[in-house]
Amino acid sequence: MATSSIKEVARRAGVSIGTVSNVLNHPDLVAATTRQRVLKAIAELGYVRNDSARQLRAGRSRTIAVVALDLANPFFTDVLRGAEVAAEESGFNIMTFNSGENAARERRHLDVLEEQRVLGVLITPLDDSVDARLDQLIERGIPVVLVDRGSGRHNRCSVAVDDVLGGRLAGAHLVEQGHERIAYAGGPFTLAQVADRHAGLREALTGDQQLQVIATANLTVAADRLAGAHLADLPAETRPTAVFCANDLVALGVLQEMTMRGVRVPQDVAIVGYDDIDFAAASAVPLSSMRQPREQLGRAATQLLLEEANEPEQHQHRQVVFRPELVVRESSTRIGAPSGQARHSRSRGSVG
């Protein structure tokens, strides 16, 4: 069925195209009887205005694009929820793309977004190789804000969590629990978050601890059951007694594999994850985790993007950094010790 045009609406109602436009955009300027006649014609013809064309004529989109690293990870769906709330409060829409940790797909998404002239882009990039492409978007007048990743550039804002601190807090907790053989599971290390959390863990070790790195292909439950299998197959006398995982999906994969192979958590191996997604507290053994303010990340990033889009001349780029929070549950607590409590300071944003 062909879509009716604004010209057909005007012809049916016996008015000018300008009058139809006023009914749609400034109804208070049109007499009530004329307005009703136009609305009746719109209903009869089933007219739906082409909002994207109208936005392009005005030179301004109402759409903010989000390019997420992995929408299968609940962390990113929570970030997206915060972005949607902030966008809707200001009368804008969110369009979501998933790179799936694939660089070629990430670049294809950015090409499409440039063609569609979106208002701006929120992105969690795979690595620094996309920096030049993001610079091109900025040069075209499309603001870019990095999410869950520091910028390191003067021409864009970022909203992130201090992942080095998060790794340090997780490591300190395991050291306090008396662990001397500790593993770090996660990958790839080209992801800044993975590398930073590992760096923080190393800073927390006193020199009396041994650190083993178990690099994984990605940050999913299925892939990281392999990390759990590797740990479970080690002799008990040399196996790490604690593992800090780069995110909760890795931790859940390790926990599943340990349980299936008869390795007890936390009696034999303690586990700490990262993100504190909802599944962490609901797992068979409630998972200790570094909590990130997920929805706050999305909201803050959207607010920064809208500030830049609305006042590009006055806007000053900022790097917002939140503090993670250690939440201790059964998976890393020595039997008989208290669990279920949050350790260290709550997450707060700071502008750098």
Short mmCIF file of N, CA and C in Angstrom, two decimals, residues 170-171 173-184 205 208-212 214 231-232 234-245 254 258 263-272 330-335:
data_model
loop_
_atom_site.label_atom_id
_atom_site.label_comp_id
_atom_site.label_asym_id
_atom_site.label_seq_id
_atom_site.Cartn_x
_atom_site.Cartn_y
_atom_site.Cartn_z
N ALA A 170 39.74 -5.83 44.27
CA ALA A 170 39.49 -7.27 44.22
C ALA A 170 40.71 -8.04 44.70
N GLY A 171 41.89 -7.64 44.25
CA GLY A 171 43.12 -8.31 44.67
C GLY A 171 43.37 -8.18 46.15
N HIS A 173 41.18 -7.82 48.47
CA HIS A 173 40.23 -8.70 49.17
C HIS A 173 40.74 -10.13 49.21
N LEU A 174 41.26 -10.62 48.09
CA LEU A 174 41.74 -12.00 48.06
C LEU A 174 43.00 -12.17 48.91
N VAL A 175 43.85 -11.16 48.92
CA VAL A 175 45.04 -11.21 49.78
C VAL A 175 44.61 -11.23 51.25
N GLU A 176 43.63 -10.40 51.58
CA GLU A 176 43.13 -10.35 52.96
C GLU A 176 42.55 -11.70 53.39
N GLN A 177 42.00 -12.44 52.42
CA GLN A 177 41.43 -13.75 52.72
C GLN A 177 42.51 -14.83 52.87
N GLY A 178 43.77 -14.44 52.65
CA GLY A 178 44.88 -15.36 52.87
C GLY A 178 45.32 -16.15 51.66
N HIS A 179 44.87 -15.79 50.48
CA HIS A 179 45.24 -16.54 49.29
C HIS A 179 46.66 -16.19 48.84
N GLU A 180 47.44 -17.22 48.51
CA GLU A 180 48.81 -17.02 48.04
C GLU A 180 48.98 -17.41 46.58
N ARG A 181 48.07 -18.21 46.04
CA ARG A 181 48.09 -18.57 44.62
C ARG A 181 46.81 -18.03 43.99
N ILE A 182 46.96 -17.00 43.17
CA ILE A 182 45.81 -16.29 42.60
C ILE A 182 45.91 -16.31 41.08
N ALA A 183 44.77 -16.50 40.41
CA ALA A 183 44.71 -16.48 38.95
C ALA A 183 43.87 -15.31 38.48
N TYR A 184 44.20 -14.84 37.30
CA TYR A 184 43.37 -13.83 36.63
C TYR A 184 42.88 -14.43 35.32
N LEU A 205 49.04 -7.20 44.88
CA LEU A 205 49.83 -8.31 45.41
C LEU A 205 51.06 -7.79 46.15
N ASP A 208 54.25 -11.88 48.09
CA ASP A 208 54.17 -13.22 48.65
C ASP A 208 53.23 -14.11 47.84
N GLN A 209 52.52 -13.50 46.89
CA GLN A 209 51.53 -14.25 46.12
C GLN A 209 52.07 -14.59 44.73
N GLN A 210 51.63 -15.74 44.23
CA GLN A 210 51.91 -16.13 42.85
C GLN A 210 50.70 -15.76 42.00
N LEU A 211 50.96 -15.21 40.82
CA LEU A 211 49.87 -14.82 39.93
C LEU A 211 49.95 -15.61 38.63
N GLN A 212 48.87 -16.27 38.28
CA GLN A 212 48.78 -17.01 37.03
C GLN A 212 47.72 -16.34 36.15
N ILE A 214 45.21 -16.62 32.96
CA ILE A 214 44.52 -17.53 32.05
C ILE A 214 43.82 -16.67 31.01
N LEU A 231 41.62 -24.68 35.19
CA LEU A 231 41.91 -24.59 36.63
C LEU A 231 41.57 -25.90 37.33
N ALA A 232 40.41 -26.47 37.00
CA ALA A 232 39.98 -27.69 37.69
C ALA A 232 40.92 -28.86 37.42
N LEU A 234 44.13 -28.74 37.14
CA LEU A 234 45.43 -28.60 37.80
C LEU A 234 45.46 -29.40 39.09
N PRO A 235 46.61 -29.93 39.48
CA PRO A 235 46.71 -30.64 40.76
C PRO A 235 46.33 -29.71 41.92
N ALA A 236 45.61 -30.24 42.88
CA ALA A 236 45.10 -29.41 43.98
C ALA A 236 46.23 -28.69 44.71
N GLU A 237 47.40 -29.33 44.80
CA GLU A 237 48.50 -28.73 45.56
C GLU A 237 49.14 -27.54 44.84
N THR A 238 48.92 -27.42 43.53
CA THR A 238 49.49 -26.28 42.79
C THR A 238 48.42 -25.36 42.20
N ARG A 239 47.18 -25.80 42.26
CA ARG A 239 46.08 -25.00 41.68
C ARG A 239 45.92 -23.68 42.43
N PRO A 240 45.67 -22.56 41.73
CA PRO A 240 45.33 -21.31 42.42
C PRO A 240 44.13 -21.51 43.33
N THR A 241 44.19 -20.92 44.49
CA THR A 241 43.08 -21.04 45.44
C THR A 241 42.08 -19.91 45.28
N ALA A 242 42.36 -18.98 44.37
CA ALA A 242 41.44 -17.88 44.11
C ALA A 242 41.60 -17.43 42.67
N VAL A 243 40.51 -16.99 42.06
CA VAL A 243 40.57 -16.48 40.69
C VAL A 243 39.74 -15.19 40.60
N PHE A 244 40.36 -14.16 40.06
CA PHE A 244 39.69 -12.90 39.78
C PHE A 244 39.38 -12.88 38.29
N CYS A 245 38.12 -12.69 37.94
CA CYS A 245 37.69 -12.77 36.55
C CYS A 245 37.40 -11.38 35.99
N VAL A 254 33.47 -19.98 34.89
CA VAL A 254 34.42 -20.67 35.77
C VAL A 254 33.67 -21.40 36.88
N MET A 258 33.73 -25.42 37.54
CA MET A 258 34.23 -25.91 38.83
C MET A 258 33.21 -26.83 39.50
N VAL A 263 34.96 -29.32 42.08
CA VAL A 263 35.81 -28.38 42.81
C VAL A 263 34.91 -27.42 43.58
N ARG A 264 35.08 -27.34 44.88
CA ARG A 264 34.16 -26.58 45.72
C ARG A 264 34.52 -25.09 45.71
N VAL A 265 33.46 -24.26 45.63
CA VAL A 265 33.60 -22.81 45.72
C VAL A 265 32.80 -22.35 46.94
N PRO A 266 33.43 -21.69 47.89
CA PRO A 266 34.80 -21.15 47.88
C PRO A 266 35.83 -22.02 48.60
N GLN A 267 35.45 -23.20 49.09
CA GLN A 267 36.36 -23.98 49.92
C GLN A 267 37.66 -24.31 49.21
N ASP A 268 37.56 -24.71 47.93
CA ASP A 268 38.76 -25.07 47.17
C ASP A 268 39.29 -23.89 46.35
N VAL A 269 38.38 -23.17 45.72
CA VAL A 269 38.76 -22.02 44.88
C VAL A 269 37.76 -20.90 45.11
N ALA A 270 38.26 -19.72 45.49
CA ALA A 270 37.41 -18.54 45.64
C ALA A 270 37.32 -17.82 44.29
N ILE A 271 36.19 -17.16 44.04
CA ILE A 271 35.97 -16.48 42.76
C ILE A 271 35.44 -15.07 43.00
N VAL A 272 36.01 -14.11 42.28
CA VAL A 272 35.51 -12.73 42.27
C VAL A 272 35.30 -12.32 40.81
N GLU A 330 29.27 -15.08 48.92
CA GLU A 330 29.75 -16.39 49.36
C GLU A 330 30.92 -16.92 48.55
N SER A 331 31.02 -16.57 47.26
CA SER A 331 32.01 -17.19 46.38
C SER A 331 33.46 -16.89 46.75
N SER A 332 33.68 -15.85 47.57
CA SER A 332 35.08 -15.52 47.91
C SER A 332 35.30 -15.42 49.41
N THR A 333 34.32 -15.87 50.19
CA THR A 333 34.40 -15.72 51.63
C THR A 333 34.81 -17.03 52.29
N ARG A 334 35.82 -16.97 53.13
CA ARG A 334 36.23 -18.15 53.88
C ARG A 334 35.05 -18.63 54.71
N ILE A 335 34.88 -19.94 54.82
CA ILE A 335 33.77 -20.49 55.57
C ILE A 335 33.81 -19.96 57.00
#
